[in-house]
Amino acid sequence: MPVIIVTSDPPYGRIHVNTDMIYAVVPDVTKPGTRLLIDAAGGRGVSANEDIDAIAALAGPSAFVLFRQASLKPGPALVNKVGWVSISPHPQVPNVSQINFKNQYIAVKGSVDAVAQALSA
């Protein structure tokens, strides 16, 4: 269980995070920092003041893969190599793959084969 420590706004401060339970890290659209998305039914995520590069450095080079989100506001997304269940093509958008976890998924740019290869490396 790799654990990183991130900072969040008061009253939370320092938060210890089990990275095995984070399925993706994305930029926070409401303020500077990131959202560490948890793989739990109805999970909200952890708000961190650190940017994507800082989270990647904390987690280490082998834990996450950097993709581009396939969304209305595309941006970077760190996707966890651990815990994914399946990778499927998006049903309507070419060259977009859905990485499915137990309870959540994230859509990223790239073919199913390219995404699978990156997550398996």
GROMACS .gro file of N, CA and C in nm, residues 6 10 23 34 43 45-46 58 68 83 89 94 116 118:
model
   42
    6VAL      N    1  -0.044   1.459   0.091
    6VAL     CA    2  -0.078   1.579   0.015
    6VAL      C    3  -0.131   1.684   0.112
   10PRO      N    4  -0.766   2.427   0.474
   10PRO     CA    5  -0.817   2.408   0.610
   10PRO      C    6  -0.966   2.370   0.605
   23TYR      N    7  -0.805   0.611  -0.848
   23TYR     CA    8  -0.806   0.559  -0.984
   23TYR      C    9  -0.754   0.661  -1.084
   34THR      N   10  -0.534   1.969  -0.760
   34THR     CA   11  -0.584   1.849  -0.825
   34THR      C   12  -0.696   1.786  -0.746
   43GLY      N   13  -1.791   0.776  -0.455
   43GLY     CA   14  -1.673   0.844  -0.403
   43GLY      C   15  -1.657   0.984  -0.459
   45GLY      N   16  -1.358   1.191  -0.390
   45GLY     CA   17  -1.220   1.225  -0.418
   45GLY      C   18  -1.159   1.309  -0.308
   46VAL      N   19  -1.031   1.334  -0.324
   46VAL     CA   20  -0.954   1.412  -0.229
   46VAL      C   21  -0.906   1.537  -0.301
   58LEU      N   22   0.536   1.248  -0.620
   58LEU     CA   23   0.511   1.184  -0.490
   58LEU      C   24   0.479   1.035  -0.506
   68ARG      N   25  -0.425   1.205  -2.173
   68ARG     CA   26  -0.506   1.325  -2.193
   68ARG      C   27  -0.651   1.283  -2.172
   83GLY      N   28  -0.551  -0.180  -1.026
   83GLY     CA   29  -0.694  -0.182  -0.999
   83GLY      C   30  -0.786  -0.165  -1.117
   89PRO      N   31  -1.335   0.057  -2.601
   89PRO     CA   32  -1.346   0.176  -2.686
   89PRO      C   33  -1.471   0.255  -2.648
   94PRO      N   34  -1.435   0.816  -3.172
   94PRO     CA   35  -1.318   0.739  -3.215
   94PRO      C   36  -1.192   0.781  -3.141
  116ALA      N   37  -0.392   0.012  -2.313
  116ALA     CA   38  -0.360  -0.113  -2.244
  116ALA      C   39  -0.210  -0.133  -2.233
  118ALA      N   40   0.025   0.101  -2.228
  118ALA     CA   41   0.078   0.198  -2.132
  118ALA      C   42   0.051   0.156  -1.987
   0.00000   0.00000   0.00000
